[in-house]
mmCIF file of C-alpha atoms and ligand atoms in Angstrom:
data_model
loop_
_atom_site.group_PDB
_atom_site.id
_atom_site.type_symbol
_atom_site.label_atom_id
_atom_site.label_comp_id
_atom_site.label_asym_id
_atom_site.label_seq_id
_atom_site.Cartn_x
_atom_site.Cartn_y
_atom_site.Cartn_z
ATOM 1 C CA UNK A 24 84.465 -3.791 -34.504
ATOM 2 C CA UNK A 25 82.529 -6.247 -36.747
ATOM 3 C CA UNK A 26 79.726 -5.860 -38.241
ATOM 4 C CA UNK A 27 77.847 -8.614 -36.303
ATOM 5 C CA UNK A 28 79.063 -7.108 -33.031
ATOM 6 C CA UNK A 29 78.072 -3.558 -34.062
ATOM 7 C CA UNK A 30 74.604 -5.439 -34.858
ATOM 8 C CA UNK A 31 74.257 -6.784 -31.297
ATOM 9 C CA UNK A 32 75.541 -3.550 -29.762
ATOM 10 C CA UNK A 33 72.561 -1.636 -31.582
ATOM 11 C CA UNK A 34 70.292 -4.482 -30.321
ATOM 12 C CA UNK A 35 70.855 -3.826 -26.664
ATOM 13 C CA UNK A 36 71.020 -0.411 -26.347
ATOM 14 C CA UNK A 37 67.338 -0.232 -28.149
ATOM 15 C CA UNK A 38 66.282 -3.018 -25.901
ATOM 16 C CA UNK A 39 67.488 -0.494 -23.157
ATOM 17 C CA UNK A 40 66.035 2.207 -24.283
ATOM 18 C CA UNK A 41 62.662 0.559 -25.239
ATOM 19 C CA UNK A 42 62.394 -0.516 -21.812
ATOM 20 C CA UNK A 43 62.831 2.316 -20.374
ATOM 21 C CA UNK A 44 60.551 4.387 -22.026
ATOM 22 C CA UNK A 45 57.768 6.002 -21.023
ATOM 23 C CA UNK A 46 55.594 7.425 -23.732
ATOM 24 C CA UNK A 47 54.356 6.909 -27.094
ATOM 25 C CA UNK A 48 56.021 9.743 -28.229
ATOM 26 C CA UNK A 49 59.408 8.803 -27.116
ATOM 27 C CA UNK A 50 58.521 5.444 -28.241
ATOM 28 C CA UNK A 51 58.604 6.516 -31.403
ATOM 29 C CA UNK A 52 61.086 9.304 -31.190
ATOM 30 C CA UNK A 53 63.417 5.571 -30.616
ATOM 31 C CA UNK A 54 61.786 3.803 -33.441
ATOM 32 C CA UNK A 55 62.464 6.510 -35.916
ATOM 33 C CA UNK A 56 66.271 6.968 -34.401
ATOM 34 C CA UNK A 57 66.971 3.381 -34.534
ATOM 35 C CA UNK A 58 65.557 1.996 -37.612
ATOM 36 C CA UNK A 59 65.142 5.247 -39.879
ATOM 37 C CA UNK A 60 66.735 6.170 -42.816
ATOM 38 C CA UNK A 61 69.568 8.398 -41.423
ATOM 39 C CA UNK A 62 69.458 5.706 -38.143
ATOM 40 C CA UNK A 63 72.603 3.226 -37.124
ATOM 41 C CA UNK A 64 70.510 -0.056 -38.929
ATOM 42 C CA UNK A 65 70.379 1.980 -41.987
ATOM 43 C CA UNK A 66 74.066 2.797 -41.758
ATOM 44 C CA UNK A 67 74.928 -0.989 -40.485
ATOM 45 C CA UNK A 68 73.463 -2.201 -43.801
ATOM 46 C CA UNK A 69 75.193 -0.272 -45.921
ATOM 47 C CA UNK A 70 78.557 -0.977 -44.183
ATOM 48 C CA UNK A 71 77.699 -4.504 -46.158
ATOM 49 C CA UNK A 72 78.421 -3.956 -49.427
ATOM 50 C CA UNK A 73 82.469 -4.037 -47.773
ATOM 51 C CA UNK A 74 81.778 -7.723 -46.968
ATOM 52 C CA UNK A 75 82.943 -10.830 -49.407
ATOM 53 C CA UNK A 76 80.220 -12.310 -51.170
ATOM 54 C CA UNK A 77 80.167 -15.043 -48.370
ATOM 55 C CA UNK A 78 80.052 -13.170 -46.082
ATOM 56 C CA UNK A 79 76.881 -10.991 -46.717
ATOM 57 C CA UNK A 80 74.368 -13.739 -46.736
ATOM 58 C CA UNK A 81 74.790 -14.745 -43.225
ATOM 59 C CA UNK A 82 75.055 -10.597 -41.781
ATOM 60 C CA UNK A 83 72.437 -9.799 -43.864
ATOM 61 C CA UNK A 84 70.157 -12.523 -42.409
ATOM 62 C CA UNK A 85 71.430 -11.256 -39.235
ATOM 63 C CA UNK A 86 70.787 -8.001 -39.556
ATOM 64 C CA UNK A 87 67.229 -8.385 -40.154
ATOM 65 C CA UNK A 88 66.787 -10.897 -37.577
ATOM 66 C CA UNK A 89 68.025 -8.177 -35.293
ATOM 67 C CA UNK A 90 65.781 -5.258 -36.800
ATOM 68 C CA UNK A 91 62.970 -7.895 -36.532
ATOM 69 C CA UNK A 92 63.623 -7.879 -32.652
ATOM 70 C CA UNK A 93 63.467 -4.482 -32.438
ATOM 71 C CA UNK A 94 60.530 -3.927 -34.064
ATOM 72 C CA UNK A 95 58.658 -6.294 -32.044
ATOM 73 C CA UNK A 96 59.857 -5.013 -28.686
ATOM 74 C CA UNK A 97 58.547 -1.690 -30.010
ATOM 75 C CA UNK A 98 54.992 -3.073 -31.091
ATOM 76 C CA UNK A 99 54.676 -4.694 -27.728
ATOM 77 C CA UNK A 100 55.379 -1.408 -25.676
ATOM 78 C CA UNK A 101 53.531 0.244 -28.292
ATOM 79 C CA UNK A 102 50.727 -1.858 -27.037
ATOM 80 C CA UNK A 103 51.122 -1.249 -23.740
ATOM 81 C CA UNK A 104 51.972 2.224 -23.276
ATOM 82 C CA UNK A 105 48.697 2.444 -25.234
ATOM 83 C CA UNK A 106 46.556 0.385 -22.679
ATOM 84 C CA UNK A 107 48.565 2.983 -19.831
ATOM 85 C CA UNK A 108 46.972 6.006 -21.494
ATOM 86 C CA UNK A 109 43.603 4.177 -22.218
ATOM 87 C CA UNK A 110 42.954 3.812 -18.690
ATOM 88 C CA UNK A 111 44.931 6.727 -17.595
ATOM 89 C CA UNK A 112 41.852 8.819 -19.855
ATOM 90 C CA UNK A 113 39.441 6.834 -18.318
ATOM 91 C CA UNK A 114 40.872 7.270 -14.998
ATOM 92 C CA UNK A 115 40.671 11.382 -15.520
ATOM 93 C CA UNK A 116 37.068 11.299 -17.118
ATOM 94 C CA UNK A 117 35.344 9.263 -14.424
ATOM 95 C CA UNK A 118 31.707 10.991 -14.322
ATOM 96 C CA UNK A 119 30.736 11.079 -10.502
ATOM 97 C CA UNK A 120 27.035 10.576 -10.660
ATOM 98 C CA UNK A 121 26.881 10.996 -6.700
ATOM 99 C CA UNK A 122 27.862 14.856 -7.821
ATOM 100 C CA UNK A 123 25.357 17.566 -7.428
ATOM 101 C CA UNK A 124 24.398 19.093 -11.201
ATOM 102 C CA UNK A 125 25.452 22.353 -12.393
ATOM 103 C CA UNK A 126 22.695 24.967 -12.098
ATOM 104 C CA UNK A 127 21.170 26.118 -15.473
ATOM 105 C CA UNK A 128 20.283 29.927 -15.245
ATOM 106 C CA UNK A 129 16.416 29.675 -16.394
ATOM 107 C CA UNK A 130 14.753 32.470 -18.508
ATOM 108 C CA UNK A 131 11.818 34.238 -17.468
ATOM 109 C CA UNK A 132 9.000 35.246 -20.345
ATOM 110 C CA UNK A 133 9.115 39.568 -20.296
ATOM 111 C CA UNK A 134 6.918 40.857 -18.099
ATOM 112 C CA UNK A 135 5.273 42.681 -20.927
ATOM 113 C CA UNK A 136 4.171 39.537 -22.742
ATOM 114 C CA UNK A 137 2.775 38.283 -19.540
ATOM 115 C CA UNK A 138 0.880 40.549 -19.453
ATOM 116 C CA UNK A 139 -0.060 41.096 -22.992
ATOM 117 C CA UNK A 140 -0.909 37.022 -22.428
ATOM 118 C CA UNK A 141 -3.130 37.506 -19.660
ATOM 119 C CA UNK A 142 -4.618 40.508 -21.649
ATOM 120 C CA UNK A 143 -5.830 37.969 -24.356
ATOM 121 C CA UNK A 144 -7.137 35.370 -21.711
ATOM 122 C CA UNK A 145 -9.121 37.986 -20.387
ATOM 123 C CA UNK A 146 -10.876 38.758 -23.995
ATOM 124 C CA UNK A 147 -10.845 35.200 -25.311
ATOM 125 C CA UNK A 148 -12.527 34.149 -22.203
ATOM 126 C CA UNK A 149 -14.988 37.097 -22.898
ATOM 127 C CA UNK A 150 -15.598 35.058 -26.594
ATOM 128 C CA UNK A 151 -13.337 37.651 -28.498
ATOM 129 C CA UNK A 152 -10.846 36.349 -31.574
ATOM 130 C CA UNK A 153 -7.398 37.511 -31.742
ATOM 131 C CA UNK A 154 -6.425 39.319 -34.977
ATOM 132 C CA UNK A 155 -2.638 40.484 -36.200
ATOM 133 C CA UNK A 156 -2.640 43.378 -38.025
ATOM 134 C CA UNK A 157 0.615 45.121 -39.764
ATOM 135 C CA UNK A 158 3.430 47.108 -38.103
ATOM 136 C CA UNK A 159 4.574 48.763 -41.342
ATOM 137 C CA UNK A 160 0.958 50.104 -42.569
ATOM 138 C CA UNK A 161 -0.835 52.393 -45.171
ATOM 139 C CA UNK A 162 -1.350 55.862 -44.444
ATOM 140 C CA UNK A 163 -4.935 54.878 -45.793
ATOM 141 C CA UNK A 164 -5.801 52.621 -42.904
ATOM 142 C CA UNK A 165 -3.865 54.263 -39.891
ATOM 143 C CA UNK A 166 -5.540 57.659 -40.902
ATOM 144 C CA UNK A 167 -8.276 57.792 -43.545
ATOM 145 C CA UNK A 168 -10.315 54.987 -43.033
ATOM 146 C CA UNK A 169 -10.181 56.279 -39.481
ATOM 147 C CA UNK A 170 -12.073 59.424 -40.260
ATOM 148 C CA UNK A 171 -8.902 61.420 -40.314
ATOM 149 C CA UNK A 172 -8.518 62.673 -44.026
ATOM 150 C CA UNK A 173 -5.036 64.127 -44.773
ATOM 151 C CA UNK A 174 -4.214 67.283 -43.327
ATOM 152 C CA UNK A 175 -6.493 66.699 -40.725
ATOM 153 C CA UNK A 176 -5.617 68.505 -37.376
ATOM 154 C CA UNK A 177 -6.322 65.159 -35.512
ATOM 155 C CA UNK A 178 -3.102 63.999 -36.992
ATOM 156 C CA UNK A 179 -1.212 66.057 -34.908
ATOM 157 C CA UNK A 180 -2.597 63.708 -32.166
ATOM 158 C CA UNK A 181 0.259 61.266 -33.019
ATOM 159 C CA UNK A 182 3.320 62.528 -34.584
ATOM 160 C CA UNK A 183 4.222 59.629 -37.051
ATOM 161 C CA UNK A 184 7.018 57.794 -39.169
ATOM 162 C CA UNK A 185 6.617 58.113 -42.605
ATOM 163 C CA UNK A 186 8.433 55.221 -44.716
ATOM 164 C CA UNK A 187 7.016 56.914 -47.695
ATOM 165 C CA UNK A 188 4.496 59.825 -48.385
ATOM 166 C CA UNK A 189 1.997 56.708 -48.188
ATOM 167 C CA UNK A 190 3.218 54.188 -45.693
ATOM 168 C CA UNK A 191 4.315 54.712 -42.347
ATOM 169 C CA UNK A 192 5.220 52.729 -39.013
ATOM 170 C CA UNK A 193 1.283 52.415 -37.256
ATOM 171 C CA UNK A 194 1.131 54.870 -34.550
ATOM 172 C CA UNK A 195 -2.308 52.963 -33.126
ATOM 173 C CA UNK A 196 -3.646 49.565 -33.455
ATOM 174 C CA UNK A 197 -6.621 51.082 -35.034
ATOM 175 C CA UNK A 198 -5.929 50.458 -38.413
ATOM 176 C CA UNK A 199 -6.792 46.733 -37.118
ATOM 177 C CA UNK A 200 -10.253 47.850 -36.784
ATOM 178 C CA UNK A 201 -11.038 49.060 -40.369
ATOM 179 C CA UNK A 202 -8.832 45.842 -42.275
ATOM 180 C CA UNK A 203 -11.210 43.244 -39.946
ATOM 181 C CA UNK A 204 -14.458 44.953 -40.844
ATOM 182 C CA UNK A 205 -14.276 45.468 -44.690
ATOM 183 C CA UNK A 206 -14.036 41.474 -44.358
ATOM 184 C CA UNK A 207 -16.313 40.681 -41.222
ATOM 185 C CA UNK A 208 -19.482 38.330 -42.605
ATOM 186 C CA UNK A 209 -21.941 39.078 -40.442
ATOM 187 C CA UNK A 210 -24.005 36.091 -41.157
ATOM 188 C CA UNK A 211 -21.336 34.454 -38.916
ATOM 189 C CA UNK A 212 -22.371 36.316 -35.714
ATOM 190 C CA UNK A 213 -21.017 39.708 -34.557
ATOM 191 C CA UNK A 214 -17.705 40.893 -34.542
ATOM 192 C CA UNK A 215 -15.573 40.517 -31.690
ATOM 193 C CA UNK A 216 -12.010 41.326 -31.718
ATOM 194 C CA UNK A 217 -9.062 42.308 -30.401
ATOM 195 C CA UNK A 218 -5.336 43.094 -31.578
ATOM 196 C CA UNK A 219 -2.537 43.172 -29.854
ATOM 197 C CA UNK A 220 0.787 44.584 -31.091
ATOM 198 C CA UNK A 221 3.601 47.473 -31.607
ATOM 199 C CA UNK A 222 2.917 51.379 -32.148
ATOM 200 C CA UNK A 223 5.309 54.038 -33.183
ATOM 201 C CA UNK A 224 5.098 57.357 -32.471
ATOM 202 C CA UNK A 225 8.016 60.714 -32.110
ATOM 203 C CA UNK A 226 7.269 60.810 -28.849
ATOM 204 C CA UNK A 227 9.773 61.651 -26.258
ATOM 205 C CA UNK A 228 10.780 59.271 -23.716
ATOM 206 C CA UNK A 229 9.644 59.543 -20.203
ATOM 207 C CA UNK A 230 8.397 57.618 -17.565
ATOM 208 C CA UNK A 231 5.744 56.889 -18.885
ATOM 209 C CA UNK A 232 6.117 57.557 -23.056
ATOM 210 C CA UNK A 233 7.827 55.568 -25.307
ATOM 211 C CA UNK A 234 8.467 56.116 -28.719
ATOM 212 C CA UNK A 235 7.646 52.131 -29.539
ATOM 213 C CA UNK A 236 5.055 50.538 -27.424
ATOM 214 C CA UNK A 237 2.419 48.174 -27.579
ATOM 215 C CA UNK A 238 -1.460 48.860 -27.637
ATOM 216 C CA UNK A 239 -4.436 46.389 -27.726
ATOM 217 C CA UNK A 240 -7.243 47.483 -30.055
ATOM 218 C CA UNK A 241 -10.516 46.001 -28.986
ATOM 219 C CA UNK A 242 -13.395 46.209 -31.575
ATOM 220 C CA UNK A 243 -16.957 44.937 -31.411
ATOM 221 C CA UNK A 244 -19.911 45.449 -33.854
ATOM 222 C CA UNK A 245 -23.041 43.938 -34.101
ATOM 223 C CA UNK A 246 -26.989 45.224 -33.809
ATOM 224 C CA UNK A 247 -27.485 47.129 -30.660
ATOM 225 C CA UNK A 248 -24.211 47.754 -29.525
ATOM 226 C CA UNK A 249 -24.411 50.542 -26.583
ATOM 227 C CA UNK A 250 -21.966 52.195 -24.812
ATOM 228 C CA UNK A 251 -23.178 50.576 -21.791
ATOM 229 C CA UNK A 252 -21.475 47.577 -23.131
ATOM 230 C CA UNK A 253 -18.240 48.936 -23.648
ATOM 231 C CA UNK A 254 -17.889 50.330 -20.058
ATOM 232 C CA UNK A 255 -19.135 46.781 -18.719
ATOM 233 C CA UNK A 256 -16.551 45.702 -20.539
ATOM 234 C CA UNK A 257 -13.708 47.809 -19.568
ATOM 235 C CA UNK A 258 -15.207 47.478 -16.223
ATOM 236 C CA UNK A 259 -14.497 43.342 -16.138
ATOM 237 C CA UNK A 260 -11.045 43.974 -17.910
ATOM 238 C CA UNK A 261 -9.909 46.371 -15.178
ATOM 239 C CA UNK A 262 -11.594 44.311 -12.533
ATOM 240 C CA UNK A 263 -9.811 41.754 -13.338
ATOM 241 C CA UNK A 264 -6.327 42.780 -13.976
ATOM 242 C CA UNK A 265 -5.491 44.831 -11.016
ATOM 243 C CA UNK A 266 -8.311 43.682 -8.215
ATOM 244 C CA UNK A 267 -12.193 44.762 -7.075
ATOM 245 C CA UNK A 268 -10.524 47.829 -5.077
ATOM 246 C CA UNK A 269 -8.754 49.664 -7.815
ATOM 247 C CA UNK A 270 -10.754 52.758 -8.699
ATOM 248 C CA UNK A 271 -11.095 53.971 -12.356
ATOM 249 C CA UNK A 272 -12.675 56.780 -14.073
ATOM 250 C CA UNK A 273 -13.997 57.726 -17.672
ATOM 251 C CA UNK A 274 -13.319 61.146 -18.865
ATOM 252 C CA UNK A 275 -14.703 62.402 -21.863
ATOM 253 C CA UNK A 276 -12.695 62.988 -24.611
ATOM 254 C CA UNK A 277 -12.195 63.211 -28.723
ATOM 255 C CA UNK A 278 -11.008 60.950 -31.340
ATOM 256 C CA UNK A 279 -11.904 61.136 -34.538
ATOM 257 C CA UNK A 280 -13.338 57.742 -34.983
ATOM 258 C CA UNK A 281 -15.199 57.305 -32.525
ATOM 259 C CA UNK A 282 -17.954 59.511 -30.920
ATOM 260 C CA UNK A 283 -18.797 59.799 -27.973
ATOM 261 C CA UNK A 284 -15.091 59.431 -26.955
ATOM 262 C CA UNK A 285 -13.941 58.840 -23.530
ATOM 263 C CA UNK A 286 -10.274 58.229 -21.835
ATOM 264 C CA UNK A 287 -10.150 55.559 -19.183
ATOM 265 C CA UNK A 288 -7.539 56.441 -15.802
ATOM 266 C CA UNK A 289 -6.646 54.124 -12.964
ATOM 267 C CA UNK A 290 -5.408 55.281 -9.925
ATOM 268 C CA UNK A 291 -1.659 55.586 -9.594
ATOM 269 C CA UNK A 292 -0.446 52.704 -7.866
ATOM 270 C CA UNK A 293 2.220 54.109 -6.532
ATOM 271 C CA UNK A 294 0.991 57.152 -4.876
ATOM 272 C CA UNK A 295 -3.046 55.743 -4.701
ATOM 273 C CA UNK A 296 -4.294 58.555 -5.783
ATOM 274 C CA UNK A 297 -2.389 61.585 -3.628
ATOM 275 C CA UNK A 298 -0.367 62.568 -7.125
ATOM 276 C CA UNK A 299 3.163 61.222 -7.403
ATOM 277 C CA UNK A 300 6.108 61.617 -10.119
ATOM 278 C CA UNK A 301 4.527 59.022 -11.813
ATOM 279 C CA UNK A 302 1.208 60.072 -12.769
ATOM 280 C CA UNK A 303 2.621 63.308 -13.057
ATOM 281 C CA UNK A 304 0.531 64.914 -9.531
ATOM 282 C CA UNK A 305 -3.106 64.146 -11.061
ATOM 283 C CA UNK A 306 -3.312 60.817 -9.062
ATOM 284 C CA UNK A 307 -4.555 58.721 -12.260
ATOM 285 C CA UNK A 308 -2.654 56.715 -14.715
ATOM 286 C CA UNK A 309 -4.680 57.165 -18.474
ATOM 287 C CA UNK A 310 -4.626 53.106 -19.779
ATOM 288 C CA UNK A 311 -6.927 53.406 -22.761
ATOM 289 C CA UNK A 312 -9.024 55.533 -25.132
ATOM 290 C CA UNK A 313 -12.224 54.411 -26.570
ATOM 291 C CA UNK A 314 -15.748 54.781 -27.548
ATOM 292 C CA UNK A 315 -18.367 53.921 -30.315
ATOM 293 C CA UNK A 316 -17.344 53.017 -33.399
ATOM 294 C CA UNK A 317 -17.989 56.671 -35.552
ATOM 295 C CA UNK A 318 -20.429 56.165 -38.645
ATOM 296 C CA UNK A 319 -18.198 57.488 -40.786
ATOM 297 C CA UNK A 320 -16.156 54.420 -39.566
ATOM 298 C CA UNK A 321 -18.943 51.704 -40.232
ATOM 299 C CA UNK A 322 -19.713 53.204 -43.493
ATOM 300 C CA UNK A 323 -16.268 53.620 -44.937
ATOM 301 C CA UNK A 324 -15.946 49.810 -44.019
ATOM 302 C CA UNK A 325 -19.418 48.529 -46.461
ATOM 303 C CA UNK A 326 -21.203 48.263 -42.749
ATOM 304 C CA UNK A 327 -24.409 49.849 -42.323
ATOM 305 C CA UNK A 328 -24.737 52.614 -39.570
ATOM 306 C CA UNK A 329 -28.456 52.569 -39.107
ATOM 307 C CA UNK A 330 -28.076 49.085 -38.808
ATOM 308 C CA UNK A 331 -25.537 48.409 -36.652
ATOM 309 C CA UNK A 332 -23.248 50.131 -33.736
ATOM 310 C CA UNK A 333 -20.176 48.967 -31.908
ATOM 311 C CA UNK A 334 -17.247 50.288 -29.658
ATOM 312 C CA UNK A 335 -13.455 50.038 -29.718
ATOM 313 C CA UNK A 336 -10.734 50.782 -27.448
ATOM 314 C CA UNK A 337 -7.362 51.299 -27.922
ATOM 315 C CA UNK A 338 -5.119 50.437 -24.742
ATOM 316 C CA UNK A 339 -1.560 51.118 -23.690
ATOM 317 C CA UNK A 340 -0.467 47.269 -22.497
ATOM 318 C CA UNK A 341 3.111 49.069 -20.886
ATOM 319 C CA UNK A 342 0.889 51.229 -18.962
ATOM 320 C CA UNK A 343 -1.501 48.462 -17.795
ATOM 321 C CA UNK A 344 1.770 46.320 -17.193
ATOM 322 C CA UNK A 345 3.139 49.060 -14.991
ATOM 323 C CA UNK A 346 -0.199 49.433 -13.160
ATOM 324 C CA UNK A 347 -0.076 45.731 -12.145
ATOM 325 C CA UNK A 348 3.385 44.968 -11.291
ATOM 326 C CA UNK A 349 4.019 48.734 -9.490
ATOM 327 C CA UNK A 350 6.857 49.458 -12.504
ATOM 328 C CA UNK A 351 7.565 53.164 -12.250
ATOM 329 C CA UNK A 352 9.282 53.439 -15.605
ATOM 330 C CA UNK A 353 8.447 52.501 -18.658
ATOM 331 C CA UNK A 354 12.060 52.459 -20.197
ATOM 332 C CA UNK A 355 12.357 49.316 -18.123
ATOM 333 C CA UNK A 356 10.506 47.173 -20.236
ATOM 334 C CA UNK A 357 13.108 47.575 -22.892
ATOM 335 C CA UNK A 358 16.267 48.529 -20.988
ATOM 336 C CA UNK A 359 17.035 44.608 -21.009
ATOM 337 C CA UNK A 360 18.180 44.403 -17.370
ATOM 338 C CA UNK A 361 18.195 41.398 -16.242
ATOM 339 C CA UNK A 362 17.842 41.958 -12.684
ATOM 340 C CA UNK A 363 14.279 43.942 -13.698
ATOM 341 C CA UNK A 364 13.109 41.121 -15.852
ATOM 342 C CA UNK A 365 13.859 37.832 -13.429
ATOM 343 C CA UNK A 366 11.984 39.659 -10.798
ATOM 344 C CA UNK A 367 8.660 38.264 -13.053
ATOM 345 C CA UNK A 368 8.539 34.755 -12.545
ATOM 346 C CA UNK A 369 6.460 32.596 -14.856
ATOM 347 C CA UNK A 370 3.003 31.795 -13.531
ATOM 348 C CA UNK A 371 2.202 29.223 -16.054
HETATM 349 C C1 FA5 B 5 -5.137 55.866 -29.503
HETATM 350 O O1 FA5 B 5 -4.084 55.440 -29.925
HETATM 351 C C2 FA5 B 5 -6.456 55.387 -30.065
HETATM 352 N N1 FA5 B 5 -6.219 54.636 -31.255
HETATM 353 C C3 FA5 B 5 -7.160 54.555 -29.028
HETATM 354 C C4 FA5 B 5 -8.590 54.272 -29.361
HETATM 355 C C5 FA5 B 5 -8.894 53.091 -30.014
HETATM 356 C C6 FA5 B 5 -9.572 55.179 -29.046
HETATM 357 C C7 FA5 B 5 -10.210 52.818 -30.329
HETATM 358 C C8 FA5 B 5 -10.873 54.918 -29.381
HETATM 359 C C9 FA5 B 5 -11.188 53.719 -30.013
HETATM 360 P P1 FA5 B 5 -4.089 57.242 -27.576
HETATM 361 O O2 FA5 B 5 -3.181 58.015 -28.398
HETATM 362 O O3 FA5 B 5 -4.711 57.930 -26.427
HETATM 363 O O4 FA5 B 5 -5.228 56.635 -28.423
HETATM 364 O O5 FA5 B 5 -3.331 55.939 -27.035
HETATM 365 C C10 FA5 B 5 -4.004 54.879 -26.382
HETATM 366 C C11 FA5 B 5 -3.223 54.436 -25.155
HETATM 367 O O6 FA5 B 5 -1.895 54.131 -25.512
HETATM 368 C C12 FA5 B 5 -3.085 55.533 -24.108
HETATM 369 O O7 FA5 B 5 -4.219 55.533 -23.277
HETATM 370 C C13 FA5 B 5 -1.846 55.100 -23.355
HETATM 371 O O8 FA5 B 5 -2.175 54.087 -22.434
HETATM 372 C C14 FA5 B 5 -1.016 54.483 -24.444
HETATM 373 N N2 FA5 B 5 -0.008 55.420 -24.951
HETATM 374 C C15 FA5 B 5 -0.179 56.494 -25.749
HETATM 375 N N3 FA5 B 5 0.994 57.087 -26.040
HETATM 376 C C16 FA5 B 5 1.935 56.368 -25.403
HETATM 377 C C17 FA5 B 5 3.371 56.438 -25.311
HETATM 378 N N4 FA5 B 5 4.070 57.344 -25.981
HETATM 379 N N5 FA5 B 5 4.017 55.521 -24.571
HETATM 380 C C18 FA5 B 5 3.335 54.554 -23.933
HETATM 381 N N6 FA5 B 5 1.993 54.401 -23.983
HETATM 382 C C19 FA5 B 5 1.301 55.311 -24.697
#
């Protein structure tokens, strides 16, 4: 066979071929066969150097007017196989806007916050200032400046973690108390605070004890202070955060900063009062401890005793969350469960 005619052969079988195709890839799968190094052009071309010098001028010109046929019939169904996959794409990504979205699962603020939240409204709408004090704190503030020198027995009160023989995890918000008054100007008006934030304590876990929980410290101070204040106060707290009809009681009681002391119940609102599992068969659910401000505790802090008095409470905010939502367990609050923590829709 000639050259020419081996030429002409080669052009119409890729002419078939090209036609025929039906992807890119194969596309080029032909391209590479055809025209590539180890391809039939490749081999035509050097079949030329056989030919008389007259001879080559006119294949060779033939030859690449035939690869220049091929190569355009493979640009043009380059082209268009491309446009066929263009609008096949757009054809599969068609957004239906007439579709109904896909549902994004909402969080839900923990329950405790809420109700540390509507702790602070409570207080801030009573004119108090909210104050941060520190998780990881001195022995010196958590104990000593609270009238509880070391190896006092009241330390057995709350059995602690020590960091160091100095510095410990807080186990009360206390500490809150004596770090705001050594820098309370009283020129400014009285003090009114409270604090809000984590305790630690080796407690064991129960229903109702955690070894981490959160407690508000409330501290006010000024001239005159009387403990008729603070149980008008916890009066309008309680009031407030779990209804006119929920019944609460004072008991007396100690702490070492303050005197008189007093512990402050609600009734259980599971069992109203009768004695359930979870206030343990007395009927009352102990929220807080509090009383006025010791004068060791005013002193120790540059205030004045003779001058001025105030009272503090410390409250348990999982215990006051429980009372209000009807939780029966405190290890909910930090079990993570989702189905306990989307029951407590935001009321924002
Ligand atoms: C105190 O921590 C005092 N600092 C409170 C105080 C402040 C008294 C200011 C006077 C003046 P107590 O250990 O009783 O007190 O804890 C206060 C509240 O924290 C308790 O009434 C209870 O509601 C809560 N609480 C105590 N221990 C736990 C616990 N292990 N788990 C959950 N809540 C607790």
């Amino acid at each position: 066979m000639t050259l020419k005619k081996q030429l002409e052969d080669l052009r119409d079988r890729a002419i078939k071929n090209i036609d025929s195709t039906l992807t890119l890839n194969d596309l080029n799968q032909i391209r590479v066969e055809i025209l590539g190094k180890k391809g039939p052009m490749t081999e035509v071309l050097r079949g030329m150097k056989d030919l008389s010098a007259s001879e080559r001028p006119v294949v060779g010109s033939y030859a690449n007017e035939i690869r220049d046929v091929i190569t355009e019939k493979i640009e043009k169904k380059k082209i268009f196989l491309e446009a066929v996959k263009l609008n096949q794409t757009l054809k599969e990504e068609k957004i239906d806007v007439t579709l109904s979205g896909k549902k994004v699962p909402q969080g839900v603020r923990h329950v405790l916050s809420q109700t540390l939240n509507e702790i602070e409204d409570i207080f801030l709408g009573m004119g108090y200032e909210i104050i941060e004090g520190y998780e990881v704190e001195k022995d010196y503030y958590n104990f000593e400046r609270m009238n509880i020198p070391k190896e006092h027995p009241a330390r057995d009160m709350q059995d602690t973690f020590y960091i160091t023989d100095d510095v410990l995890l807080r186990t009360h918000t206390s500490p809150v108390q004596a770090r705001t008054m050594e820098v309370h100007d009283f020129s400014r008006g009285p003090l009114r605070m409270i604090s809000p934030g984590k305790v630690f304590r080796r407690d064991t876990d129960d229903a109702t004890h955690s070894h981490q929980f959160n407690q508000v410290e409330g501290l006010v101070v000024d001239k005159g202070i009387t403990m008729g204040d603070l149980k008008g106060t916890l009066e309008v707290m309680v009031k407030k955060m779990f209804g006119q009809e929920r019944k609460i009681r004072l008991r007396p009681s100690y702490f070492p900063f303050t005197e008189p002391s007093v512990e402050v119940d609600v009734s259980c609102f599971k069992c109203g009062g009768t004695g359930c599992n979870v206030c343990k068969h007395t009927g009352w659910i102990e929220i807080l401890g509090a009383g006025m401000v010791h004068p060791n505790v005013l002193e120790m802090s540059g205030i004045d005793s003779n001058e001025y008095s105030g009272f503090a409470f410390g409250l348990g905010a999982e215990r006051v969350a429980m009372l209000r939502y009807g939780i029966n367990d405190i290890r909910h609050f930090y079990q993570n469960d989702f189905r306990f923590l989307e029951q407590f829709k935001i009321k924002e």
